[in-house]
Short mmCIF file of C-alpha atoms in Angstrom, two decimals:
data_model
loop_
_atom_site.label_atom_id
_atom_site.label_comp_id
_atom_site.label_asym_id
_atom_site.label_seq_id
_atom_site.Cartn_x
_atom_site.Cartn_y
_atom_site.Cartn_z
CA LYS I 2 76.94 68.60 106.58
CA LEU I 3 78.61 65.22 106.28
CA MET I 4 79.56 65.96 102.66
CA GLU I 5 81.56 69.06 103.67
CA ILE I 6 83.53 67.06 106.24
CA ASN I 7 84.17 64.00 104.07
CA MET I 8 84.76 65.83 100.77
CA LYS I 9 88.23 66.77 102.02
CA ASN I 10 89.19 63.09 101.96
CA LEU I 11 87.83 62.32 98.50
CA THR I 12 89.64 62.28 95.18
CA ASN I 13 88.72 64.87 92.56
CA ASN I 14 86.84 62.15 90.66
CA GLN I 15 84.82 61.24 93.76
CA LYS I 16 84.09 64.91 94.48
CA LYS I 17 82.81 65.41 90.94
CA ALA I 18 80.52 62.39 91.32
CA MET I 19 79.20 63.57 94.69
CA ASN I 20 78.50 67.02 93.28
CA LEU I 21 76.45 65.41 90.49
CA PHE I 22 74.56 63.23 92.99
CA ASP I 23 73.96 66.20 95.27
CA ALA I 24 72.49 68.29 92.46
CA ARG I 25 70.43 65.53 90.88
CA TYR I 26 69.19 63.58 93.89
CA ILE I 27 69.84 65.09 97.29
CA GLN I 28 68.67 68.64 96.55
CA MET I 29 65.53 67.23 94.91
CA SER I 30 64.74 64.59 97.53
CA ASP I 31 62.12 64.68 100.25
CA TRP I 32 65.04 64.41 102.67
CA ALA I 33 67.12 67.30 101.32
CA ASP I 34 66.99 69.10 104.66
CA GLU I 35 68.50 66.01 106.26
CA GLY I 36 71.18 65.73 103.56
CA TRP I 37 70.42 62.39 101.96
CA ALA I 38 68.51 60.65 99.19
CA ARG I 39 67.49 57.07 98.44
CA VAL I 40 68.54 56.11 94.91
CA GLN I 41 68.69 52.94 92.83
CA ILE I 42 72.14 51.86 91.69
CA LYS I 43 71.17 51.97 88.01
CA SER I 44 70.25 55.64 88.45
CA LEU I 45 73.58 56.43 90.08
CA ILE I 46 75.44 54.73 87.24
CA ALA I 47 73.34 56.53 84.60
CA THR I 48 74.06 59.88 86.25
CA LEU I 49 77.79 59.30 86.05
CA VAL I 50 77.62 58.01 82.48
CA ASP I 51 75.69 61.16 81.56
CA GLY I 52 78.47 63.09 83.32
CA GLY I 53 81.20 61.58 81.15
CA TRP I 54 82.17 58.32 82.88
CA ASP I 55 82.09 55.02 81.02
CA GLU I 56 79.98 52.37 82.75
CA LYS I 57 82.90 50.47 84.30
CA SER I 58 84.45 53.68 85.66
CA ALA I 59 81.05 54.74 87.03
CA GLN I 60 80.73 51.44 88.89
CA GLY I 61 84.25 51.84 90.29
CA THR I 62 83.59 55.38 91.43
CA ILE I 63 80.37 54.33 93.16
CA GLY I 64 82.22 51.45 94.81
CA SER I 65 84.91 53.79 96.09
CA LEU I 66 82.25 56.15 97.45
CA CYS I 67 80.68 53.20 99.27
CA GLU I 68 84.07 52.44 100.81
CA ALA I 69 84.37 56.10 101.83
CA GLY I 70 80.95 55.97 103.52
CA MET I 71 79.34 58.53 101.23
CA ILE I 72 77.00 55.91 99.73
CA VAL I 73 75.48 53.10 101.79
CA GLU I 74 73.61 50.07 100.46
CA GLU I 75 70.33 49.28 102.18
CA ASP I 76 68.92 45.80 102.66
CA SER I 77 66.24 46.69 100.10
CA GLY I 78 68.87 47.04 97.39
CA ASN I 79 68.52 50.82 97.22
CA TYR I 80 71.41 53.10 98.08
CA ILE I 81 71.52 56.04 100.45
CA VAL I 82 73.60 58.95 99.14
CA TRP I 83 74.75 61.36 101.85
CA SER I 84 75.68 64.98 101.49
#
């Protein structure tokens, strides 16, 4: 899976976030077998806040995961989270 390859290059904070996203969204999505989920940004932020981040840190972590290619913004405004 993409997540296994890219997780090596992520910080511990990013890995923790991706593990939360994987458990909450990817494993429960209709596309779990393909290793991705479509999620709204407010849901991603809420997941991290529930996981102990403050809102600003959650936004920064999501931004860094976008830069790493683990999260991709769609034209629709939704985000694709890869595993």
